[in-house]
mmCIF file with all atom_site columns, C-alpha atoms and ligand atoms in Angstrom:
data_model
loop_
_atom_site.group_PDB
_atom_site.id
_atom_site.type_symbol
_atom_site.label_atom_id
_atom_site.label_alt_id
_atom_site.label_comp_id
_atom_site.label_asym_id
_atom_site.label_entity_id
_atom_site.label_seq_id
_atom_site.pdbx_PDB_ins_code
_atom_site.Cartn_x
_atom_site.Cartn_y
_atom_site.Cartn_z
_atom_site.occupancy
_atom_site.B_iso_or_equiv
_atom_site.pdbx_formal_charge
_atom_site.auth_seq_id
_atom_site.auth_comp_id
_atom_site.auth_asym_id
_atom_site.auth_atom_id
_atom_site.pdbx_PDB_model_num
ATOM   1   C CA  . MET H 1 1   ? 12.260  -15.138 18.263  1.00 62.00 ? 1   MET H CA  1
ATOM   2   C CA  . GLU H 1 2   ? 14.269  -18.382 18.120  1.00 72.00 ? 2   GLU H CA  1
ATOM   3   C CA  . GLU H 1 3   ? 16.656  -18.779 15.169  1.00 81.00 ? 3   GLU H CA  1
ATOM   4   C CA  . ILE H 1 4   ? 15.305  -21.157 12.524  1.00 88.00 ? 4   ILE H CA  1
ATOM   5   C CA  . GLU H 1 5   ? 17.436  -23.359 10.314  1.00 94.00 ? 5   GLU H CA  1
ATOM   6   C CA  . LEU H 1 6   ? 14.891  -24.359 7.711   1.00 97.00 ? 6   LEU H CA  1
ATOM   7   C CA  . ARG H 1 7   ? 15.535  -27.463 5.688   1.00 98.00 ? 7   ARG H CA  1
ATOM   8   C CA  . ILE H 1 8   ? 13.195  -29.013 3.151   1.00 98.00 ? 8   ILE H CA  1
ATOM   9   C CA  . ARG H 1 9   ? 13.331  -32.750 2.759   1.00 98.00 ? 9   ARG H CA  1
ATOM   10  C CA  . GLN H 1 10  ? 11.123  -35.583 1.622   1.00 98.00 ? 10  GLN H CA  1
ATOM   11  C CA  . LEU H 1 11  ? 8.671   -36.798 4.197   1.00 98.00 ? 11  LEU H CA  1
ATOM   12  C CA  . ARG H 1 12  ? 8.895   -40.443 5.163   1.00 98.00 ? 12  ARG H CA  1
ATOM   13  C CA  . LEU H 1 13  ? 6.268   -42.697 6.666   1.00 98.00 ? 13  LEU H CA  1
ATOM   14  C CA  . GLY H 1 14  ? 8.011   -42.193 10.004  1.00 98.00 ? 14  GLY H CA  1
ATOM   15  C CA  . ASP H 1 15  ? 6.932   -38.531 9.794   1.00 98.00 ? 15  ASP H CA  1
ATOM   16  C CA  . TYR H 1 16  ? 3.243   -39.505 9.534   1.00 98.00 ? 16  TYR H CA  1
ATOM   17  C CA  . GLU H 1 17  ? 2.262   -38.709 13.145  1.00 98.00 ? 17  GLU H CA  1
ATOM   18  C CA  . ALA H 1 18  ? 4.126   -35.377 13.071  1.00 98.00 ? 18  ALA H CA  1
ATOM   19  C CA  . MET H 1 19  ? 2.412   -34.532 9.794   1.00 98.00 ? 19  MET H CA  1
ATOM   20  C CA  . ILE H 1 20  ? -1.082  -35.200 11.178  1.00 98.00 ? 20  ILE H CA  1
ATOM   21  C CA  . ALA H 1 21  ? -0.239  -33.261 14.358  1.00 98.00 ? 21  ALA H CA  1
ATOM   22  C CA  . LEU H 1 22  ? 0.922   -30.315 12.255  1.00 98.00 ? 22  LEU H CA  1
ATOM   23  C CA  . TRP H 1 23  ? -2.272  -30.359 10.167  1.00 98.00 ? 23  TRP H CA  1
ATOM   24  C CA  . GLU H 1 24  ? -4.260  -30.289 13.394  1.00 98.00 ? 24  GLU H CA  1
ATOM   25  C CA  . ARG H 1 25  ? -2.256  -27.368 14.800  1.00 98.00 ? 25  ARG H CA  1
ATOM   26  C CA  . ALA H 1 26  ? -2.585  -25.588 11.467  1.00 98.00 ? 26  ALA H CA  1
ATOM   27  C CA  . GLY H 1 27  ? -6.358  -26.147 11.251  1.00 97.00 ? 27  GLY H CA  1
ATOM   28  C CA  . LEU H 1 28  ? -5.959  -27.815 7.870   1.00 97.00 ? 28  LEU H CA  1
ATOM   29  C CA  . SER H 1 29  ? -8.894  -30.017 6.951   1.00 94.00 ? 29  SER H CA  1
ATOM   30  C CA  . HIS H 1 30  ? -7.818  -33.534 6.068   1.00 96.00 ? 30  HIS H CA  1
ATOM   31  C CA  . ARG H 1 31  ? -9.223  -37.047 5.791   1.00 96.00 ? 31  ARG H CA  1
ATOM   32  C CA  . PRO H 1 32  ? -7.655  -39.333 8.406   1.00 95.00 ? 32  PRO H CA  1
ATOM   33  C CA  . GLU H 1 33  ? -10.111 -42.126 7.561   1.00 95.00 ? 33  GLU H CA  1
ATOM   34  C CA  . GLY H 1 34  ? -9.708  -41.651 3.841   1.00 96.00 ? 34  GLY H CA  1
ATOM   35  C CA  . ARG H 1 35  ? -6.909  -40.416 1.603   1.00 96.00 ? 35  ARG H CA  1
ATOM   36  C CA  . ASP H 1 36  ? -4.824  -39.255 4.587   1.00 97.00 ? 36  ASP H CA  1
ATOM   37  C CA  . SER H 1 37  ? -4.937  -42.545 6.478   1.00 98.00 ? 37  SER H CA  1
ATOM   38  C CA  . ARG H 1 38  ? -1.552  -44.078 7.215   1.00 98.00 ? 38  ARG H CA  1
ATOM   39  C CA  . ALA H 1 39  ? -2.186  -46.829 4.654   1.00 98.00 ? 39  ALA H CA  1
ATOM   40  C CA  . ALA H 1 40  ? -3.281  -44.408 1.934   1.00 98.00 ? 40  ALA H CA  1
ATOM   41  C CA  . ILE H 1 41  ? -0.306  -42.121 2.553   1.00 98.00 ? 41  ILE H CA  1
ATOM   42  C CA  . ALA H 1 42  ? 2.062   -45.119 2.577   1.00 98.00 ? 42  ALA H CA  1
ATOM   43  C CA  . ALA H 1 43  ? 0.753   -46.224 -0.828  1.00 98.00 ? 43  ALA H CA  1
ATOM   44  C CA  . GLN H 1 44  ? 0.991   -42.725 -2.307  1.00 98.00 ? 44  GLN H CA  1
ATOM   45  C CA  . MET H 1 45  ? 4.487   -42.286 -0.867  1.00 98.00 ? 45  MET H CA  1
ATOM   46  C CA  . GLU H 1 46  ? 5.568   -45.508 -2.464  1.00 98.00 ? 46  GLU H CA  1
ATOM   47  C CA  . ARG H 1 47  ? 4.396   -44.277 -5.882  1.00 97.00 ? 47  ARG H CA  1
ATOM   48  C CA  . ASP H 1 48  ? 5.701   -40.722 -5.636  1.00 98.00 ? 48  ASP H CA  1
ATOM   49  C CA  . PRO H 1 49  ? 8.107   -40.333 -2.712  1.00 98.00 ? 49  PRO H CA  1
ATOM   50  C CA  . GLU H 1 50  ? 9.678   -37.172 -4.121  1.00 98.00 ? 50  GLU H CA  1
ATOM   51  C CA  . LEU H 1 51  ? 6.368   -35.310 -3.990  1.00 98.00 ? 51  LEU H CA  1
ATOM   52  C CA  . PHE H 1 52  ? 6.011   -35.392 -0.193  1.00 98.00 ? 52  PHE H CA  1
ATOM   53  C CA  . LEU H 1 53  ? 7.735   -32.361 1.235   1.00 99.00 ? 53  LEU H CA  1
ATOM   54  C CA  . GLY H 1 54  ? 8.379   -31.312 4.796   1.00 98.00 ? 54  GLY H CA  1
ATOM   55  C CA  . ALA H 1 55  ? 9.961   -28.097 6.074   1.00 98.00 ? 55  ALA H CA  1
ATOM   56  C CA  . PHE H 1 56  ? 11.967  -28.832 9.212   1.00 98.00 ? 56  PHE H CA  1
ATOM   57  C CA  . ASN H 1 57  ? 13.707  -26.778 11.830  1.00 97.00 ? 57  ASN H CA  1
ATOM   58  C CA  . ARG H 1 58  ? 16.183  -29.390 13.013  1.00 94.00 ? 58  ARG H CA  1
ATOM   59  C CA  . GLU H 1 59  ? 13.805  -32.329 13.648  1.00 94.00 ? 59  GLU H CA  1
ATOM   60  C CA  . ARG H 1 60  ? 10.669  -30.231 14.213  1.00 97.00 ? 60  ARG H CA  1
ATOM   61  C CA  . LEU H 1 61  ? 8.167   -30.326 11.341  1.00 98.00 ? 61  LEU H CA  1
ATOM   62  C CA  . LEU H 1 62  ? 6.962   -26.783 10.571  1.00 98.00 ? 62  LEU H CA  1
ATOM   63  C CA  . GLY H 1 63  ? 5.418   -27.177 7.144   1.00 98.00 ? 63  GLY H CA  1
ATOM   64  C CA  . THR H 1 64  ? 4.112   -29.748 4.669   1.00 98.00 ? 64  THR H CA  1
ATOM   65  C CA  . LEU H 1 65  ? 3.112   -29.893 1.048   1.00 98.00 ? 65  LEU H CA  1
ATOM   66  C CA  . ILE H 1 66  ? 2.005   -33.010 -0.792  1.00 98.00 ? 66  ILE H CA  1
ATOM   67  C CA  . ALA H 1 67  ? 2.254   -32.551 -4.518  1.00 98.00 ? 67  ALA H CA  1
ATOM   68  C CA  . SER H 1 68  ? 0.618   -34.914 -6.960  1.00 98.00 ? 68  SER H CA  1
ATOM   69  C CA  . ASP H 1 69  ? 1.114   -35.622 -10.620 1.00 98.00 ? 69  ASP H CA  1
ATOM   70  C CA  . ASP H 1 70  ? -1.798  -36.960 -12.613 1.00 98.00 ? 70  ASP H CA  1
ATOM   71  C CA  . GLY H 1 71  ? 0.267   -37.222 -15.775 1.00 97.00 ? 71  GLY H CA  1
ATOM   72  C CA  . ARG H 1 72  ? -1.275  -34.060 -17.264 1.00 98.00 ? 72  ARG H CA  1
ATOM   73  C CA  . LYS H 1 73  ? -1.041  -31.516 -14.471 1.00 98.00 ? 73  LYS H CA  1
ATOM   74  C CA  . GLY H 1 74  ? 0.784   -31.154 -11.224 1.00 98.00 ? 74  GLY H CA  1
ATOM   75  C CA  . TRP H 1 75  ? -1.268  -30.392 -8.125  1.00 98.00 ? 75  TRP H CA  1
ATOM   76  C CA  . MET H 1 76  ? -0.493  -28.846 -4.748  1.00 98.00 ? 76  MET H CA  1
ATOM   77  C CA  . ASN H 1 77  ? -2.205  -30.459 -1.762  1.00 98.00 ? 77  ASN H CA  1
ATOM   78  C CA  . ARG H 1 78  ? -2.060  -30.354 2.047   1.00 98.00 ? 78  ARG H CA  1
ATOM   79  C CA  . LEU H 1 79  ? -0.009  -27.197 2.308   1.00 98.00 ? 79  LEU H CA  1
ATOM   80  C CA  . ALA H 1 80  ? 0.195   -26.211 5.963   1.00 98.00 ? 80  ALA H CA  1
ATOM   81  C CA  . VAL H 1 81  ? 2.554   -24.145 8.088   1.00 98.00 ? 81  VAL H CA  1
ATOM   82  C CA  . ASP H 1 82  ? 2.806   -24.174 11.872  1.00 98.00 ? 82  ASP H CA  1
ATOM   83  C CA  . PRO H 1 83  ? 0.778   -21.189 13.178  1.00 98.00 ? 83  PRO H CA  1
ATOM   84  C CA  . GLU H 1 84  ? 3.795   -20.033 15.218  1.00 98.00 ? 84  GLU H CA  1
ATOM   85  C CA  . HIS H 1 85  ? 5.989   -19.831 12.140  1.00 97.00 ? 85  HIS H CA  1
ATOM   86  C CA  . ARG H 1 86  ? 3.803   -18.167 9.562   1.00 98.00 ? 86  ARG H CA  1
ATOM   87  C CA  . GLY H 1 87  ? 4.796   -15.113 7.561   1.00 97.00 ? 87  GLY H CA  1
ATOM   88  C CA  . GLN H 1 88  ? 8.401   -16.279 7.268   1.00 97.00 ? 88  GLN H CA  1
ATOM   89  C CA  . GLY H 1 89  ? 8.250   -17.589 3.714   1.00 98.00 ? 89  GLY H CA  1
ATOM   90  C CA  . ILE H 1 90  ? 7.989   -21.281 4.637   1.00 98.00 ? 90  ILE H CA  1
ATOM   91  C CA  . ALA H 1 91  ? 4.975   -21.902 2.370   1.00 98.00 ? 91  ALA H CA  1
ATOM   92  C CA  . LYS H 1 92  ? 6.704   -20.083 -0.474  1.00 98.00 ? 92  LYS H CA  1
ATOM   93  C CA  . ARG H 1 93  ? 9.756   -22.303 -0.131  1.00 98.00 ? 93  ARG H CA  1
ATOM   94  C CA  . LEU H 1 94  ? 7.649   -25.464 -0.108  1.00 98.00 ? 94  LEU H CA  1
ATOM   95  C CA  . ILE H 1 95  ? 5.766   -24.316 -3.205  1.00 99.00 ? 95  ILE H CA  1
ATOM   96  C CA  . ALA H 1 96  ? 9.003   -23.488 -5.046  1.00 98.00 ? 96  ALA H CA  1
ATOM   97  C CA  . GLU H 1 97  ? 10.465  -26.910 -4.253  1.00 98.00 ? 97  GLU H CA  1
ATOM   98  C CA  . ALA H 1 98  ? 7.276   -28.742 -5.283  1.00 98.00 ? 98  ALA H CA  1
ATOM   99  C CA  . GLU H 1 99  ? 7.189   -26.779 -8.543  1.00 98.00 ? 99  GLU H CA  1
ATOM   100 C CA  . ARG H 1 100 ? 10.812  -27.693 -9.226  1.00 98.00 ? 100 ARG H CA  1
ATOM   101 C CA  . ARG H 1 101 ? 10.068  -31.373 -8.722  1.00 98.00 ? 101 ARG H CA  1
ATOM   102 C CA  . LEU H 1 102 ? 6.876   -31.301 -10.814 1.00 98.00 ? 102 LEU H CA  1
ATOM   103 C CA  . ARG H 1 103 ? 8.627   -29.469 -13.648 1.00 98.00 ? 103 ARG H CA  1
ATOM   104 C CA  . GLY H 1 104 ? 11.364  -32.095 -13.474 1.00 98.00 ? 104 GLY H CA  1
ATOM   105 C CA  . ARG H 1 105 ? 8.653   -34.664 -14.233 1.00 98.00 ? 105 ARG H CA  1
ATOM   106 C CA  . GLY H 1 106 ? 7.541   -32.680 -17.281 1.00 98.00 ? 106 GLY H CA  1
ATOM   107 C CA  . ARG H 1 107 ? 4.499   -30.955 -15.791 1.00 98.00 ? 107 ARG H CA  1
ATOM   108 C CA  . ARG H 1 108 ? 3.929   -27.549 -17.376 1.00 98.00 ? 108 ARG H CA  1
ATOM   109 C CA  . ILE H 1 109 ? 0.694   -26.714 -15.568 1.00 98.00 ? 109 ILE H CA  1
ATOM   110 C CA  . ILE H 1 110 ? 0.520   -26.687 -11.789 1.00 98.00 ? 110 ILE H CA  1
ATOM   111 C CA  . ALA H 1 111 ? -2.822  -26.198 -10.109 1.00 98.00 ? 111 ALA H CA  1
ATOM   112 C CA  . VAL H 1 112 ? -4.296  -25.900 -6.638  1.00 98.00 ? 112 VAL H CA  1
ATOM   113 C CA  . LEU H 1 113 ? -7.801  -25.958 -5.178  1.00 98.00 ? 113 LEU H CA  1
ATOM   114 C CA  . VAL H 1 114 ? -8.389  -23.270 -2.556  1.00 97.00 ? 114 VAL H CA  1
ATOM   115 C CA  . GLU H 1 115 ? -11.555 -22.948 -0.478  1.00 96.00 ? 115 GLU H CA  1
ATOM   116 C CA  . ASP H 1 116 ? -13.337 -19.657 -1.188  1.00 96.00 ? 116 ASP H CA  1
ATOM   117 C CA  . TRP H 1 117 ? -12.951 -18.332 2.391   1.00 97.00 ? 117 TRP H CA  1
ATOM   118 C CA  . ASN H 1 118 ? -9.196  -18.944 2.480   1.00 98.00 ? 118 ASN H CA  1
ATOM   119 C CA  . SER H 1 119 ? -7.875  -15.488 1.680   1.00 98.00 ? 119 SER H CA  1
ATOM   120 C CA  . ALA H 1 120 ? -4.379  -16.253 3.066   1.00 98.00 ? 120 ALA H CA  1
ATOM   121 C CA  . SER H 1 121 ? -3.945  -19.207 0.752   1.00 98.00 ? 121 SER H CA  1
ATOM   122 C CA  . LEU H 1 122 ? -5.419  -17.331 -2.196  1.00 98.00 ? 122 LEU H CA  1
ATOM   123 C CA  . ALA H 1 123 ? -3.038  -14.394 -1.621  1.00 98.00 ? 123 ALA H CA  1
ATOM   124 C CA  . LEU H 1 124 ? -0.141  -16.799 -1.203  1.00 98.00 ? 124 LEU H CA  1
ATOM   125 C CA  . PHE H 1 125 ? -0.694  -18.621 -4.482  1.00 98.00 ? 125 PHE H CA  1
ATOM   126 C CA  . GLN H 1 126 ? -1.359  -15.387 -6.347  1.00 98.00 ? 126 GLN H CA  1
ATOM   127 C CA  . SER H 1 127 ? 1.910   -14.003 -4.957  1.00 98.00 ? 127 SER H CA  1
ATOM   128 C CA  . CYS H 1 128 ? 3.621   -17.125 -6.336  1.00 98.00 ? 128 CYS H CA  1
ATOM   129 C CA  . GLY H 1 129 ? 2.272   -16.417 -9.831  1.00 98.00 ? 129 GLY H CA  1
ATOM   130 C CA  . TYR H 1 130 ? -0.873  -18.585 -9.875  1.00 98.00 ? 130 TYR H CA  1
ATOM   131 C CA  . ALA H 1 131 ? -3.765  -17.087 -11.845 1.00 98.00 ? 131 ALA H CA  1
ATOM   132 C CA  . LEU H 1 132 ? -7.271  -17.337 -10.406 1.00 98.00 ? 132 LEU H CA  1
ATOM   133 C CA  . ASP H 1 133 ? -9.948  -18.681 -12.741 1.00 98.00 ? 133 ASP H CA  1
ATOM   134 C CA  . ARG H 1 134 ? -13.341 -17.780 -11.334 1.00 96.00 ? 134 ARG H CA  1
ATOM   135 C CA  . SER H 1 135 ? -15.178 -19.510 -14.155 1.00 97.00 ? 135 SER H CA  1
ATOM   136 C CA  . ILE H 1 136 ? -14.424 -23.011 -12.832 1.00 96.00 ? 136 ILE H CA  1
ATOM   137 C CA  . LEU H 1 137 ? -16.679 -24.896 -10.423 1.00 96.00 ? 137 LEU H CA  1
ATOM   138 C CA  . TYR H 1 138 ? -15.309 -27.948 -8.620  1.00 96.00 ? 138 TYR H CA  1
ATOM   139 C CA  . LEU H 1 139 ? -17.380 -31.136 -8.822  1.00 97.00 ? 139 LEU H CA  1
ATOM   140 C CA  . SER H 1 140 ? -16.454 -34.521 -7.409  1.00 97.00 ? 140 SER H CA  1
ATOM   141 C CA  . LYS H 1 141 ? -17.995 -37.965 -6.996  1.00 97.00 ? 141 LYS H CA  1
ATOM   142 C CA  . ARG H 1 142 ? -17.127 -39.760 -3.775  1.00 95.00 ? 142 ARG H CA  1
ATOM   143 C CA  . ASP H 1 143 ? -17.534 -43.449 -3.040  1.00 95.00 ? 143 ASP H CA  1
ATOM   144 C CA  . ASP H 1 144 ? -17.786 -42.590 0.635   1.00 93.00 ? 144 ASP H CA  1
ATOM   145 C CA  . PRO H 1 145 ? -17.955 -39.235 2.514   1.00 90.00 ? 145 PRO H CA  1
ATOM   146 C CA  . ALA H 1 146 ? -14.701 -40.077 4.366   1.00 92.00 ? 146 ALA H CA  1
ATOM   147 C CA  . VAL H 1 147 ? -12.466 -40.666 1.344   1.00 93.00 ? 147 VAL H CA  1
HETATM 148 C C1  . COA E 2 .   ? -1.650  -20.383 3.920   1.00 94.96 ? 201 COA E C1  1
HETATM 149 C C2  . COA E 2 .   ? -0.370  -20.755 4.699   1.00 94.96 ? 201 COA E C2  1
HETATM 150 C C3  . COA E 2 .   ? 0.124   -22.118 4.202   1.00 94.96 ? 201 COA E C3  1
HETATM 151 C C4  . COA E 2 .   ? 0.705   -19.666 4.446   1.00 94.96 ? 201 COA E C4  1
HETATM 152 O O1  . COA E 2 .   ? 1.934   -20.101 5.044   1.00 94.96 ? 201 COA E O1  1
HETATM 153 P P1  . COA E 2 .   ? 3.121   -19.040 5.372   1.00 94.96 ? 201 COA E P1  1
HETATM 154 O O2  . COA E 2 .   ? 4.380   -19.814 5.553   1.00 94.96 ? 201 COA E O2  1
HETATM 155 O O3  . COA E 2 .   ? 2.714   -18.144 6.468   1.00 94.96 ? 201 COA E O3  1
HETATM 156 O O4  . COA E 2 .   ? 3.208   -18.204 4.011   1.00 94.96 ? 201 COA E O4  1
HETATM 157 P P2  . COA E 2 .   ? 4.483   -17.388 3.514   1.00 94.96 ? 201 COA E P2  1
HETATM 158 O O5  . COA E 2 .   ? 5.166   -16.752 4.674   1.00 94.96 ? 201 COA E O5  1
HETATM 159 O O6  . COA E 2 .   ? 5.310   -18.221 2.595   1.00 94.96 ? 201 COA E O6  1
HETATM 160 O O7  . COA E 2 .   ? 3.738   -16.238 2.682   1.00 94.96 ? 201 COA E O7  1
HETATM 161 C C5  . COA E 2 .   ? 4.119   -15.869 1.376   1.00 94.96 ? 201 COA E C5  1
HETATM 162 C C6  . COA E 2 .   ? 3.150   -14.821 0.839   1.00 94.96 ? 201 COA E C6  1
HETATM 163 O O8  . COA E 2 .   ? 1.797   -15.307 0.853   1.00 94.96 ? 201 COA E O8  1
HETATM 164 C C7  . COA E 2 .   ? 0.889   -14.261 1.189   1.00 94.96 ? 201 COA E C7  1
HETATM 165 N N1  . COA E 2 .   ? 0.254   -14.566 2.477   1.00 94.96 ? 201 COA E N1  1
HETATM 166 C C8  . COA E 2 .   ? 0.557   -15.576 3.340   1.00 94.96 ? 201 COA E C8  1
HETATM 167 N N2  . COA E 2 .   ? -0.260  -15.550 4.407   1.00 94.96 ? 201 COA E N2  1
HETATM 168 C C9  . COA E 2 .   ? -1.093  -14.498 4.223   1.00 94.96 ? 201 COA E C9  1
HETATM 169 C C10 . COA E 2 .   ? -2.157  -13.946 4.992   1.00 94.96 ? 201 COA E C10 1
HETATM 170 N N3  . COA E 2 .   ? -2.514  -14.482 6.187   1.00 94.96 ? 201 COA E N3  1
HETATM 171 N N4  . COA E 2 .   ? -2.816  -12.887 4.494   1.00 94.96 ? 201 COA E N4  1
HETATM 172 C C11 . COA E 2 .   ? -2.454  -12.325 3.313   1.00 94.96 ? 201 COA E C11 1
HETATM 173 N N5  . COA E 2 .   ? -1.448  -12.790 2.542   1.00 94.96 ? 201 COA E N5  1
HETATM 174 C C12 . COA E 2 .   ? -0.774  -13.881 2.994   1.00 94.96 ? 201 COA E C12 1
HETATM 175 C C13 . COA E 2 .   ? 1.719   -12.997 1.272   1.00 94.96 ? 201 COA E C13 1
HETATM 176 O O9  . COA E 2 .   ? 1.764   -12.439 -0.046  1.00 94.96 ? 201 COA E O9  1
HETATM 177 C C14 . COA E 2 .   ? 3.076   -13.552 1.658   1.00 94.96 ? 201 COA E C14 1
HETATM 178 O O10 . COA E 2 .   ? 4.126   -12.725 1.280   1.00 94.96 ? 201 COA E O10 1
HETATM 179 P P3  . COA E 2 .   ? 4.660   -11.601 2.325   1.00 94.96 ? 201 COA E P3  1
HETATM 180 O O11 . COA E 2 .   ? 4.955   -12.325 3.620   1.00 94.96 ? 201 COA E O11 1
HETATM 181 O O12 . COA E 2 .   ? 5.870   -11.087 1.637   1.00 94.96 ? 201 COA E O12 1
HETATM 182 O O13 . COA E 2 .   ? 3.541   -10.635 2.458   1.00 94.96 ? 201 COA E O13 1
HETATM 183 C C15 . COA E 2 .   ? -0.632  -20.812 6.246   1.00 94.96 ? 201 COA E C15 1
HETATM 184 O O14 . COA E 2 .   ? -1.316  -19.643 6.624   1.00 94.96 ? 201 COA E O14 1
HETATM 185 C C16 . COA E 2 .   ? -1.439  -22.022 6.686   1.00 94.96 ? 201 COA E C16 1
HETATM 186 O O15 . COA E 2 .   ? -0.878  -23.070 7.002   1.00 94.96 ? 201 COA E O15 1
HETATM 187 N N6  . COA E 2 .   ? -2.790  -21.888 6.749   1.00 94.96 ? 201 COA E N6  1
HETATM 188 C C17 . COA E 2 .   ? -3.664  -22.982 7.204   1.00 94.96 ? 201 COA E C17 1
HETATM 189 C C18 . COA E 2 .   ? -3.711  -24.132 6.234   1.00 94.96 ? 201 COA E C18 1
HETATM 190 C C19 . COA E 2 .   ? -4.129  -23.672 4.832   1.00 94.96 ? 201 COA E C19 1
HETATM 191 O O16 . COA E 2 .   ? -5.037  -22.873 4.661   1.00 94.96 ? 201 COA E O16 1
HETATM 192 N N7  . COA E 2 .   ? -3.440  -24.235 3.815   1.00 94.96 ? 201 COA E N7  1
HETATM 193 C C20 . COA E 2 .   ? -3.706  -23.950 2.412   1.00 94.96 ? 201 COA E C20 1
HETATM 194 C C21 . COA E 2 .   ? -4.714  -24.900 1.878   1.00 94.96 ? 201 COA E C21 1
HETATM 195 S S1  . COA E 2 .   ? -5.048  -24.570 0.151   1.00 94.96 ? 201 COA E S1  1
#
């Protein structure tokens, strides 16, 4: 297997196309017409640039994580790793870096929503110390199905 020199850095708007391409390769569901549109990502990046993380091997994007901070909790979103580079700890490194940044902003609770079929993601977050709360149901109100 090729030698990887993994580096985590903030994603910039110039990484947008690579980020969408990675999510497609990774089979990560996302909302290109809604909160993942270029304009929506640009606005979020302007507010919280430090919360957009990319894992790179030289210039090749292998992993992403977009953290968010609602002022009460930190959240992990859009975690994806290139299918050819899974099982090498890339997701764990992205999570650790996002946690460090969220803690630096004073967040003491960090949460993630995981779809019930996603056993890899569930195992990953549990291995990183996240406790599963089965008593919570997720409800949302959407202005539009694409958002
Ligand atoms: C979930 C995902 C991000 C994991 O990325 P990864 O870089 O392969 O994960 P890591 O190598 O950091 O794994 C760390 C730990 O998570 C757990 N884990 C990761 N993938 C797993 C799998 N397929 N099955 C079981 N446990 C898994 C293991 O405990 C692993 O530790 P180990 O390698 O020592 O056993 C990746 O599979 C992915 O991109 N999936 C598609 C997108 C997705 O589902 N994103 C999450 C949305 S909430």
